[in-house]
XYZ file of C-alpha atoms in Angstrom:
682
model
C -54.121 -139.624 -29.964
C -55.274 -139.546 -26.182
C -52.826 -138.386 -23.554
C -51.920 -141.598 -22.036
C -51.219 -142.958 -25.540
C -48.931 -139.806 -26.563
C -47.347 -140.252 -23.414
C -46.543 -144.036 -23.924
C -45.160 -143.310 -27.458
C -43.218 -140.729 -26.255
C -41.604 -143.092 -23.390
C -41.223 -145.780 -25.908
C -39.072 -143.169 -28.268
C -37.111 -142.321 -25.293
C -35.899 -145.417 -24.404
C -35.051 -146.387 -27.620
C -32.899 -143.323 -28.246
C -31.407 -143.779 -24.505
C -30.819 -147.329 -25.562
C -28.895 -146.233 -28.452
C -27.200 -143.084 -26.843
C -23.876 -143.861 -25.980
C -22.850 -144.314 -21.988
C -21.667 -141.810 -19.780
C -18.364 -142.069 -20.871
C -18.359 -142.287 -24.489
C -21.216 -139.178 -24.216
C -18.780 -136.760 -24.332
C -16.238 -137.583 -27.169
C -12.529 -136.386 -27.078
C -12.897 -134.794 -30.315
C -15.838 -132.779 -29.528
C -13.656 -130.988 -27.023
C -14.036 -129.851 -23.387
C -16.436 -127.369 -21.313
C -14.530 -124.115 -20.924
C -14.712 -122.061 -17.829
C -17.090 -119.065 -18.316
C -16.565 -115.489 -16.798
C -19.713 -115.383 -15.026
C -19.404 -112.286 -12.769
C -17.430 -109.011 -12.995
C -17.609 -105.976 -10.583
C -15.375 -102.920 -11.232
C -12.706 -102.809 -13.806
C -11.798 -106.247 -15.196
C -9.656 -106.695 -18.124
C -9.366 -109.697 -20.456
C -6.110 -110.693 -22.626
C -5.909 -113.377 -25.076
C -3.157 -114.073 -27.420
C -3.268 -112.812 -30.455
C -5.295 -109.858 -29.571
C -4.313 -106.055 -30.274
C -4.632 -105.281 -26.626
C -6.128 -105.878 -23.026
C -10.085 -105.144 -23.585
C -12.926 -104.909 -21.117
C -13.724 -108.357 -19.938
C -17.513 -109.472 -20.685
C -19.465 -111.997 -19.000
C -20.517 -115.270 -20.293
C -16.905 -114.821 -22.345
C -15.531 -118.628 -22.542
C -12.315 -119.103 -21.624
C -9.273 -120.795 -23.415
C -5.518 -121.745 -22.466
C -3.424 -118.750 -22.584
C -6.111 -116.380 -21.476
C -5.468 -113.659 -18.835
C -7.663 -111.854 -16.552
C -6.823 -108.627 -14.013
C -8.955 -106.748 -12.051
C -8.538 -103.033 -11.079
C -8.361 -101.206 -7.781
C -11.477 -102.395 -6.048
C -12.924 -104.509 -8.544
C -13.771 -108.496 -8.441
C -14.512 -111.200 -11.007
C -15.745 -114.916 -10.654
C -15.089 -117.856 -13.388
C -17.426 -120.797 -12.962
C -15.586 -123.980 -13.590
C -18.226 -126.342 -12.939
C -21.884 -126.598 -12.006
C -20.688 -125.896 -8.245
C -17.283 -124.983 -8.494
C -16.068 -121.310 -8.878
C -12.285 -119.480 -8.937
C -12.532 -115.767 -7.644
C -9.993 -112.835 -7.826
C -10.072 -109.727 -5.812
C -8.575 -106.495 -6.850
C -5.273 -106.153 -8.104
C -5.186 -109.939 -9.240
C -3.813 -111.057 -12.373
C -5.436 -114.650 -13.132
C -4.385 -116.773 -15.752
C -5.928 -119.891 -17.632
C -2.823 -122.208 -18.042
C -4.412 -125.027 -19.385
C -7.475 -127.390 -19.203
C -7.239 -131.398 -19.440
C -8.890 -134.370 -18.730
C -7.986 -134.295 -15.187
C -6.596 -130.890 -14.213
C -7.569 -127.332 -14.957
C -4.262 -125.115 -14.569
C -4.687 -121.652 -12.993
C -1.801 -119.104 -12.732
C -1.741 -116.230 -9.896
C 1.149 -113.938 -10.362
C -0.156 -111.295 -7.897
C -3.455 -110.492 -5.589
C -5.519 -112.698 -3.755
C -8.208 -115.649 -5.148
C -10.450 -118.011 -3.881
C -11.339 -121.596 -5.121
C -15.133 -122.153 -3.668
C -15.769 -125.985 -4.591
C -18.968 -127.153 -3.351
C -18.125 -129.948 -5.564
C -15.676 -130.582 -8.244
C -16.513 -131.713 -11.890
C -16.379 -135.292 -12.088
C -12.866 -136.583 -12.498
C -10.979 -133.119 -12.450
C -8.977 -131.465 -10.066
C -7.450 -127.835 -9.861
C -4.242 -126.275 -9.798
C -3.380 -122.585 -8.953
C 0.279 -122.162 -9.839
C 1.775 -119.317 -7.530
C 5.545 -117.872 -7.427
C 6.389 -119.764 -4.534
C 4.404 -122.969 -5.179
C 1.891 -124.933 -7.048
C -1.228 -125.887 -4.745
C -3.336 -128.770 -6.257
C -7.070 -129.169 -4.918
C -8.804 -132.236 -5.810
C -11.682 -132.423 -3.053
C -14.860 -130.050 -2.419
C -13.814 -127.494 0.082
C -13.198 -123.701 0.507
C -9.842 -122.285 -0.389
C -7.852 -118.733 -0.066
C -4.620 -117.800 -1.872
C -2.925 -114.984 -1.248
C 0.155 -113.553 -3.204
C 2.625 -111.263 -2.145
C 6.187 -109.781 -3.453
C 7.961 -112.837 -1.682
C 5.735 -115.273 -0.089
C 2.417 -116.753 -0.581
C -0.265 -117.911 1.707
C -2.824 -120.340 1.453
C -5.726 -121.696 3.719
C -8.328 -124.151 3.734
C -11.821 -124.363 5.032
C -15.350 -126.121 4.840
C -13.363 -129.476 4.659
C -10.998 -128.957 1.903
C -7.795 -130.299 1.820
C -4.987 -129.652 -0.910
C -1.394 -130.641 -1.821
C 1.302 -128.167 -2.065
C 4.388 -128.815 -3.846
C 7.102 -126.002 -3.645
C 9.887 -125.356 -6.199
C 11.806 -127.757 -4.556
C 9.783 -130.507 -5.489
C 8.531 -131.869 -1.938
C 5.000 -132.028 -2.056
C 3.031 -131.847 1.350
C -0.236 -131.837 2.406
C -2.468 -128.713 3.767
C -4.560 -130.677 6.274
C -8.488 -129.179 6.662
C -8.424 -125.596 8.511
C -4.878 -124.855 8.286
C -2.985 -121.836 6.715
C 0.302 -122.721 5.278
C 3.092 -119.377 4.357
C 5.448 -120.326 1.818
C 8.644 -117.899 1.372
C 11.044 -118.388 -1.030
C 11.504 -120.416 -4.173
C 14.786 -122.019 -4.865
C 15.124 -122.977 -0.757
C 11.289 -122.202 0.456
C 10.426 -121.973 4.072
C 7.418 -123.221 4.959
C 5.057 -122.047 8.138
C 2.174 -123.950 9.203
C -0.919 -122.673 11.275
C -4.207 -122.794 12.119
C -6.423 -121.201 9.578
C -7.579 -117.485 10.445
C -11.012 -116.211 10.905
C -13.207 -115.884 7.341
C -12.807 -112.119 6.461
C -15.218 -110.121 4.915
C -14.504 -110.998 1.171
C -14.120 -114.701 2.327
C -18.135 -114.595 3.591
C -18.749 -112.538 0.192
C -17.648 -115.866 -1.642
C -19.560 -118.105 0.806
C -22.655 -116.165 0.026
C -22.031 -115.821 -3.613
C -21.998 -119.579 -4.106
C -25.281 -120.363 -1.815
C -25.867 -122.800 0.772
C -26.680 -126.619 0.629
C -30.568 -127.446 0.731
C -31.407 -124.805 -1.884
C -31.378 -126.490 -5.033
C -32.229 -124.402 -8.169
C -35.880 -124.812 -9.467
C -34.447 -125.436 -12.860
C -32.742 -128.522 -11.524
C -35.978 -130.289 -12.505
C -35.376 -129.823 -15.901
C -31.982 -129.451 -16.676
C -29.358 -131.735 -16.014
C -26.693 -131.081 -12.814
C -23.717 -130.479 -15.313
C -24.869 -127.829 -17.276
C -23.626 -124.660 -15.649
C -25.340 -121.228 -15.449
C -28.827 -122.976 -15.097
C -29.338 -120.966 -11.865
C -29.272 -117.897 -13.938
C -32.630 -119.105 -15.716
C -34.341 -118.609 -12.456
C -33.601 -115.287 -11.980
C -34.815 -113.997 -15.949
C -37.320 -116.686 -17.088
C -39.805 -119.297 -15.854
C -40.610 -122.826 -17.081
C -43.595 -123.701 -19.160
C -44.910 -126.887 -20.065
C -46.079 -127.418 -23.916
C -47.814 -130.204 -25.570
C -45.278 -131.381 -27.682
C -41.916 -130.552 -26.359
C -42.196 -130.965 -22.848
C -41.223 -128.200 -20.281
C -39.062 -125.492 -21.915
C -37.739 -122.033 -20.313
C -38.639 -118.712 -21.384
C -36.891 -115.616 -20.871
C -38.353 -112.258 -19.274
C -38.386 -109.133 -20.868
C -37.289 -110.141 -24.260
C -38.785 -107.742 -27.387
C -41.453 -109.091 -29.580
C -39.413 -109.446 -32.502
C -36.725 -111.101 -30.416
C -34.883 -114.441 -31.535
C -32.423 -116.621 -30.251
C -28.714 -115.795 -31.150
C -29.672 -111.960 -31.964
C -27.983 -110.256 -28.932
C -24.489 -110.973 -28.640
C -21.494 -111.242 -30.919
C -19.362 -114.261 -32.639
C -15.482 -113.984 -31.225
C -12.751 -116.622 -32.028
C -11.967 -119.584 -29.689
C -8.036 -121.052 -30.612
C -9.954 -124.502 -30.068
C -13.863 -124.202 -30.981
C -12.991 -121.570 -33.427
C -16.576 -119.243 -33.789
C -18.389 -119.177 -30.773
C -21.279 -117.315 -29.792
C -21.036 -114.747 -26.552
C -24.514 -113.776 -25.752
C -25.243 -110.151 -23.924
C -28.093 -111.397 -22.012
C -27.155 -112.336 -18.315
C -28.684 -115.616 -18.523
C -26.768 -116.019 -21.915
C -24.674 -119.272 -20.901
C -26.495 -122.037 -20.773
C -29.414 -121.712 -23.628
C -26.721 -120.690 -25.876
C -24.550 -124.025 -25.584
C -26.571 -126.445 -24.570
C -30.263 -127.942 -25.890
C -32.065 -126.503 -28.701
C -34.712 -123.676 -29.317
C -38.100 -123.778 -30.022
C -40.937 -121.775 -31.517
C -44.640 -122.895 -29.539
C -47.405 -120.820 -29.086
C -45.880 -117.730 -30.441
C -42.973 -117.895 -27.829
C -39.571 -118.597 -27.694
C -38.866 -121.453 -25.345
C -35.209 -123.152 -24.621
C -35.589 -126.858 -24.411
C -32.628 -128.997 -22.475
C -33.865 -132.172 -23.568
C -33.931 -135.466 -21.747
C -31.637 -135.625 -18.802
C -30.451 -139.202 -20.224
C -26.995 -138.395 -20.715
C -24.180 -136.278 -19.845
C -24.355 -132.622 -21.396
C -21.781 -131.834 -23.776
C -20.585 -128.025 -24.628
C -20.739 -126.549 -28.144
C -19.639 -123.234 -29.330
C -23.028 -122.487 -30.417
C -26.216 -124.649 -31.367
C -26.808 -123.265 -34.574
C -26.725 -123.769 -38.182
C -24.726 -121.461 -40.474
C -26.208 -120.467 -44.250
C -24.182 -119.644 -46.740
C -21.087 -121.144 -48.949
C -17.466 -120.670 -47.714
C -15.882 -118.278 -49.985
C -19.286 -117.341 -51.574
C -21.551 -115.233 -50.079
C -25.252 -115.277 -50.383
C -26.878 -112.153 -51.865
C -29.742 -110.944 -49.907
C -32.429 -108.347 -51.078
C -30.259 -105.357 -49.738
C -27.203 -106.268 -51.928
C -24.427 -107.228 -49.934
C -22.527 -110.811 -49.054
C -24.154 -112.194 -45.793
C -23.055 -115.004 -43.752
C -26.521 -115.771 -41.582
C -27.472 -118.282 -38.708
C -30.475 -119.852 -37.334
C -31.048 -121.413 -33.661
C -31.494 -125.272 -34.225
C -34.640 -126.592 -33.687
C -35.737 -129.599 -31.276
C -33.824 -132.620 -32.108
C -31.906 -131.376 -34.768
C -28.602 -132.218 -35.259
C -25.382 -129.535 -35.133
C -22.889 -129.417 -37.578
C -19.586 -128.989 -36.156
C -17.402 -126.234 -37.701
C -14.815 -126.741 -35.107
C -12.596 -129.939 -34.510
C -10.253 -132.467 -35.972
C -10.877 -134.223 -39.612
C -13.119 -136.975 -39.414
C -15.579 -134.945 -36.579
C -16.092 -131.674 -38.212
C -18.594 -131.405 -40.791
C -20.537 -134.422 -39.465
C -24.178 -134.603 -38.079
C -23.659 -134.853 -34.453
C -26.150 -134.943 -31.132
C -23.770 -134.653 -28.448
C -25.228 -134.147 -24.894
C -28.942 -134.666 -26.782
C -30.770 -137.299 -25.141
C -33.806 -136.821 -27.031
C -35.287 -137.705 -30.376
C -33.473 -137.024 -33.597
C -34.771 -135.349 -36.171
C -33.514 -134.597 -39.855
C -35.609 -132.824 -42.166
C -38.428 -132.819 -39.794
C -38.221 -136.709 -39.516
C -37.472 -139.028 -36.373
C -34.272 -141.029 -37.103
C -35.508 -144.169 -35.805
C -32.208 -146.176 -35.840
C -28.539 -145.294 -35.495
C -27.999 -144.972 -39.107
C -25.454 -143.165 -41.132
C -26.767 -139.835 -41.952
C -25.227 -137.868 -45.216
C -24.405 -134.243 -44.084
C -25.332 -133.344 -47.613
C -28.958 -134.400 -46.864
C -29.488 -131.783 -44.117
C -31.185 -128.994 -46.010
C -34.076 -128.332 -43.709
C -34.174 -126.596 -40.145
C -37.065 -126.027 -38.182
C -37.137 -122.039 -37.014
C -35.932 -120.908 -40.541
C -40.005 -120.665 -40.884
C -40.228 -118.410 -37.891
C -40.369 -114.751 -38.710
C -37.192 -112.837 -37.897
C -35.275 -115.827 -36.807
C -32.587 -116.043 -39.064
C -30.139 -113.510 -38.361
C -27.180 -112.486 -40.773
C -24.314 -110.160 -40.830
C -22.204 -108.459 -43.844
C -19.415 -111.206 -44.253
C -16.549 -108.343 -44.010
C -17.935 -107.678 -40.419
C -18.691 -111.124 -39.144
C -16.845 -111.970 -35.971
C -15.168 -108.412 -35.710
C -16.852 -106.337 -33.085
C -20.484 -105.147 -32.212
C -22.073 -104.983 -35.508
C -25.670 -104.573 -36.896
C -27.280 -107.975 -37.396
C -29.714 -108.160 -40.315
C -33.367 -110.418 -39.920
C -33.743 -112.082 -43.228
C -36.897 -111.848 -45.127
C -38.700 -115.170 -45.807
C -38.086 -114.716 -49.763
C -34.181 -114.744 -48.877
C -34.414 -117.393 -46.464
C -35.585 -119.664 -49.149
C -32.446 -118.957 -51.491
C -30.171 -120.124 -48.499
C -27.794 -123.125 -48.433
C -26.609 -124.716 -45.156
C -22.768 -124.687 -44.913
C -21.771 -128.040 -43.491
C -18.447 -127.330 -41.755
C -15.765 -124.553 -42.039
C -17.360 -121.160 -42.137
C -14.841 -120.211 -44.819
C -13.956 -116.372 -42.473
C -10.870 -115.720 -41.311
C -10.761 -114.131 -38.007
C -9.032 -110.724 -37.375
C -7.459 -109.571 -33.816
C -10.602 -107.910 -33.156
C -12.146 -111.180 -33.211
C -10.430 -112.456 -30.055
C -11.985 -110.292 -27.503
C -16.110 -109.957 -26.775
C -15.737 -106.208 -25.766
C -14.350 -103.110 -27.648
C -12.581 -100.298 -25.671
C -9.457 -99.600 -23.499
C -8.785 -101.460 -20.498
C -6.137 -101.547 -17.575
C -3.404 -103.749 -17.929
C -0.877 -105.056 -15.084
C 2.223 -104.026 -14.322
C 4.975 -105.956 -16.402
C 6.506 -107.127 -13.061
C 3.195 -108.927 -12.341
C 2.701 -110.495 -15.594
C 5.876 -111.657 -16.539
C 6.404 -113.105 -12.740
C 7.493 -116.627 -13.057
C 5.504 -119.296 -11.265
C 5.938 -122.988 -10.142
C 3.947 -125.705 -11.877
C 3.445 -129.498 -11.777
C 2.595 -129.586 -15.910
C 3.303 -127.121 -18.532
C 0.864 -124.723 -19.751
C -1.056 -125.944 -22.826
C -0.161 -123.354 -26.218
C -2.843 -123.157 -28.614
C -0.684 -120.558 -30.733
C -0.931 -123.483 -33.667
C -4.636 -123.167 -33.844
C -4.471 -119.380 -33.997
C -1.777 -119.308 -37.085
C -3.977 -121.944 -38.896
C -6.588 -119.465 -38.803
C -4.982 -117.020 -39.910
C -3.743 -114.987 -36.973
C -0.301 -114.244 -35.797
C -0.038 -114.847 -32.115
C 3.426 -112.880 -30.737
C 5.691 -115.167 -28.931
C 4.817 -115.558 -25.339
C 6.779 -112.849 -23.096
C 6.096 -114.743 -19.988
C 9.226 -117.229 -18.577
C 8.271 -120.700 -18.445
C 7.096 -122.352 -15.120
C 9.689 -124.305 -13.294
C 8.211 -127.507 -13.577
C 7.841 -129.525 -10.456
C 6.912 -133.475 -9.732
C 3.759 -133.749 -7.948
C 1.422 -136.832 -7.477
C -1.438 -137.174 -9.620
C -4.605 -135.570 -8.287
C -7.520 -137.963 -8.022
C -10.092 -135.537 -9.524
C -13.444 -134.158 -7.900
C -15.978 -135.915 -6.310
C -19.913 -135.649 -5.861
C -19.434 -135.141 -1.956
C -21.690 -132.115 -1.908
C -24.936 -130.909 -3.255
C -24.890 -127.734 -5.258
C -25.904 -124.773 -3.600
C -28.684 -122.191 -5.179
C -27.914 -118.859 -6.007
C -31.193 -116.825 -6.357
C -29.943 -113.568 -5.256
C -26.467 -113.724 -5.292
C -24.796 -110.603 -3.305
C -22.781 -107.740 -4.442
C -19.011 -108.154 -3.538
C -17.642 -105.844 -0.211
C -17.890 -102.254 -1.410
C -20.082 -102.567 -4.529
C -22.481 -100.454 -3.473
C -20.002 -97.563 -2.790
C -18.889 -97.992 -6.153
C -22.269 -98.060 -7.571
C -22.624 -94.630 -5.558
C -19.717 -93.271 -7.639
C -16.976 -93.702 -5.286
C -14.112 -94.876 -7.460
C -12.150 -97.714 -5.796
C -14.214 -98.050 -2.614
C -13.588 -101.123 -0.314
C -14.301 -102.482 2.996
C -11.815 -101.417 5.509
C -9.373 -104.328 6.277
C -9.543 -105.436 9.836
C -6.788 -102.841 12.155
C -4.562 -105.543 12.820
C -3.943 -106.061 9.314
C -1.718 -103.089 8.188
C -0.671 -102.622 4.467
C 2.976 -102.133 3.723
C 3.156 -99.820 0.378
C 5.943 -101.231 -2.200
C 7.154 -98.916 -5.312
C 5.309 -99.980 -8.682
C 8.262 -100.946 -10.793
C 6.267 -100.466 -14.025
C 7.748 -101.295 -17.442
C 7.037 -101.948 -20.483
C 3.966 -104.143 -21.812
C 5.906 -107.369 -23.185
C 2.656 -109.495 -23.904
C 2.312 -108.766 -27.835
C 1.058 -104.731 -27.618
C 2.916 -101.489 -26.013
C 1.831 -99.883 -23.371
C 0.192 -96.445 -23.875
C -0.601 -93.299 -21.879
C -3.730 -92.912 -19.741
C -7.028 -92.042 -21.232
C -8.361 -88.359 -21.085
C -10.828 -87.606 -18.641
C -10.419 -91.328 -17.101
C -8.552 -91.121 -13.791
C -6.834 -94.266 -12.440
C -9.262 -96.127 -10.395
C -12.288 -95.785 -11.932
C -14.711 -98.873 -11.742
C -17.612 -100.033 -13.616
C -21.060 -101.198 -12.388
C -21.044 -105.235 -11.391
C -21.898 -107.202 -14.631
C -24.033 -109.678 -13.367
C -24.318 -113.136 -15.546
C -23.987 -115.111 -12.115
C -23.393 -118.287 -11.469
C -17.150 -125.124 -17.895
C -16.709 -128.589 -16.691
C -14.753 -131.180 -18.633
C -11.030 -130.115 -19.718
C -9.667 -128.590 -22.598
C -6.575 -130.866 -24.437
C -4.244 -129.273 -26.317
C -4.206 -130.706 -30.037
C -0.810 -132.861 -29.633
C -2.351 -134.839 -26.497
C -5.806 -135.464 -28.690
C -6.313 -138.877 -30.090
C -7.329 -139.621 -33.456
C -10.772 -139.306 -33.730
C -13.085 -142.564 -34.625
C -15.619 -142.034 -37.495
C -19.033 -142.957 -36.792
C -20.073 -146.168 -38.285
C -21.204 -146.510 -41.961
C -24.477 -148.364 -42.275
C -24.963 -146.729 -45.652
C -26.854 -143.233 -46.537
C -30.253 -144.935 -46.080
C -31.955 -142.978 -43.316
C -34.816 -145.659 -41.720
C -37.001 -142.776 -40.735
C -40.654 -142.235 -39.485
C -42.452 -139.071 -39.703
C -43.409 -137.602 -36.414
C -47.057 -136.992 -35.577
C -48.868 -134.837 -37.343
C -47.111 -135.202 -40.324
C -44.148 -132.655 -40.628
C -44.766 -130.852 -37.452
C -41.935 -131.023 -34.382
C -41.964 -134.701 -31.924
C -44.583 -135.181 -29.567
C -43.951 -134.265 -26.157
C -40.915 -136.274 -24.638
C -40.629 -136.048 -20.462
C -37.735 -133.934 -19.412
C -37.418 -135.694 -15.882
C -35.431 -138.799 -15.137
C -36.781 -142.070 -13.991
C -34.888 -145.002 -12.234
C -31.754 -146.009 -14.165
C -31.732 -143.415 -16.963
C -29.559 -140.754 -15.345
C -25.856 -141.854 -16.656
C -23.349 -139.978 -14.602
C -20.108 -139.109 -16.153
C -17.384 -141.883 -14.528
C -13.977 -140.289 -13.723
C -11.292 -140.730 -16.021
C -8.875 -142.199 -13.301
C -8.744 -145.584 -12.261
C -8.123 -145.077 -8.426
C -11.438 -144.203 -6.788
C -11.702 -141.279 -5.030
C -11.616 -140.681 -1.242
C -14.462 -138.781 0.498
C -12.835 -136.171 2.669
C -13.299 -136.094 6.201
C -16.270 -134.444 8.063
C -15.337 -130.795 8.567
C -14.794 -129.893 12.239
C -17.067 -127.167 13.971
C -14.014 -124.720 13.532
C -14.700 -124.923 9.921
C -18.192 -124.076 9.489
C -18.860 -120.309 8.745
C -20.440 -118.490 11.517
C -19.851 -121.075 13.835
C -17.341 -120.194 17.394
C -13.861 -121.174 16.766
C -11.851 -122.819 19.789
C -9.050 -120.214 20.928
C -6.348 -121.760 18.724
C -7.952 -121.387 15.686
C -7.220 -117.475 16.033
C -3.815 -117.976 15.335
C -2.358 -115.837 12.473
C 0.857 -115.731 10.763
C 3.298 -112.545 10.789
C 1.975 -111.037 8.180
C -2.059 -112.246 7.289
C -3.900 -112.105 4.639
C -5.023 -108.518 2.993
C -7.879 -107.225 1.013
C -5.777 -104.777 -1.239
C -3.160 -105.828 -3.270
C 0.202 -104.058 -2.385
C 1.414 -101.132 -4.341
C 3.876 -102.820 -6.679
C 1.098 -105.103 -8.223
C -1.497 -102.360 -9.041
C -0.341 -99.670 -11.810
C 0.175 -95.955 -10.243
C -1.984 -94.583 -13.113
C -4.521 -95.933 -15.772
C -3.252 -96.826 -18.888
C -4.579 -97.074 -22.299
C -3.766 -97.741 -25.860
C -2.537 -95.108 -27.971
C -5.062 -93.928 -30.817
C -3.646 -95.749 -34.113
C -5.440 -97.061 -37.401
């Protein structure tokens, strides 16, 4: 078949599939679930807590966050959450940042101490970000740069780069915070509000700007990957794109061993909504493990994102599991195993998560290319009996099927086994729930002792416009026993409904993200080093109230040989985007239409070979952007004045500072006096 004829056939197939594919609004069925934020960068000592875990654990890059999760930064540390393709939430030293809820129009965070920034060149379509503090709730619904500093008795909030927000204090009297303004809010019951011009950006602010990149620097991967897929810039630093005759452009990672296979270097953790979720060790290990498909061509593995014709949909992993619930597959080594393999081009995922009617059915959510079942292209939108799906392309690739002892699955870092061809032939696909119960160790992505926030910080109440989501029912249904929350409920206030984010600004590139302030000193062994704050920003010390930890695990003595303030080298996976719903807010799913179990199929070219090349580019009318879930239109923010442009000279009045300006270092009351670790126990 000539190239022109092949291209014409592929285009016709693509048009047929695109015409069948749901529109952008329907491309992400609610029962499929939202895209969680991911931990995209850590520098220094960063701790992670998920309700139901035994204790705080070291944070791991590429961990997807769920409602109820908390992160804490030690002395001199920094962290970054990616909440959209061009939207980030970062936290500096001595900061506890909690994820309260993810809804269809709002991502809700809790900041009880320290300083954080929301850096959004664009927000996820239809979404706003709320930061709840002890003094008030700040709602952000348009691109800009926002800085929040929480002291013991006040909260300071500033807007830059055209940003505008809504402040709702404890008394419920909402007020707008205009661009290039700073507000200082003191008190909770009778808050006092002071407004000034935003101060000049300090070193931590400038690092935030450089970390996000600059407009006009598009990612090379943007030619092949949907702009809604987070983590695409990681691909540019860790691999290259190659054109293949059968799959179009695929991304090939650098520096992988000869026997490497996808989903072989990482671990499974338990998410309270998605269940078993893959967390990869590679710095680029986000996009290729939650979107697209993996193919093996010309003796190398490549990641195929699929044609950019539908809105991408997050999945906890894109694999086929093998075995049977409660009955392990006995392989040659004589132990019951659970095994998995990366899905091939066009193959459906059979969800092991989600509500009844969604879990256990063939699903191509977010996939815009041909649909392949048992190496056959499905031509029509017919019902596919999931029990008839028995063939997966990558099981025939040497060392591609990964297995682990069933008793060790999802319980920390364990050795993976590569199954031989004879064992692979005996496998049976799992159609739905894996039948493997999680343990408290399944809730964290990294073992080890970790720093905890002081109890006075962790249990500090905040002001919020909505109650936090509670996923404890999902954990209990899985056999876990999460403790009752030790934190007081937020003080709820009424606020105007946010309009949600827009696409006013183009995403910036992050080809070489800079290290945070003080990182070079930490790499040289100077624990806790940080840049000195400006001379006029004196720091007042407050005693650390300490107190026992009441979040499900007791405090523990300091680890031997580990002084307080020790730091770790930066963990890079440099720069989720739909929201997460509580179960009670989720509408009943609609089952796919049944047209009988007969499959109208057409074999692909060359018999059972994979499908022909399908262009990964877009054509006019092919892109179907996701509409906002709100009826009222999003208003374009006013252009930022010259004073808002980073690096530009500011007029004299812009240098006005509040009585107690922003700080680099969290006050002593927000930092533990010594490093605490868990006591040894079974």
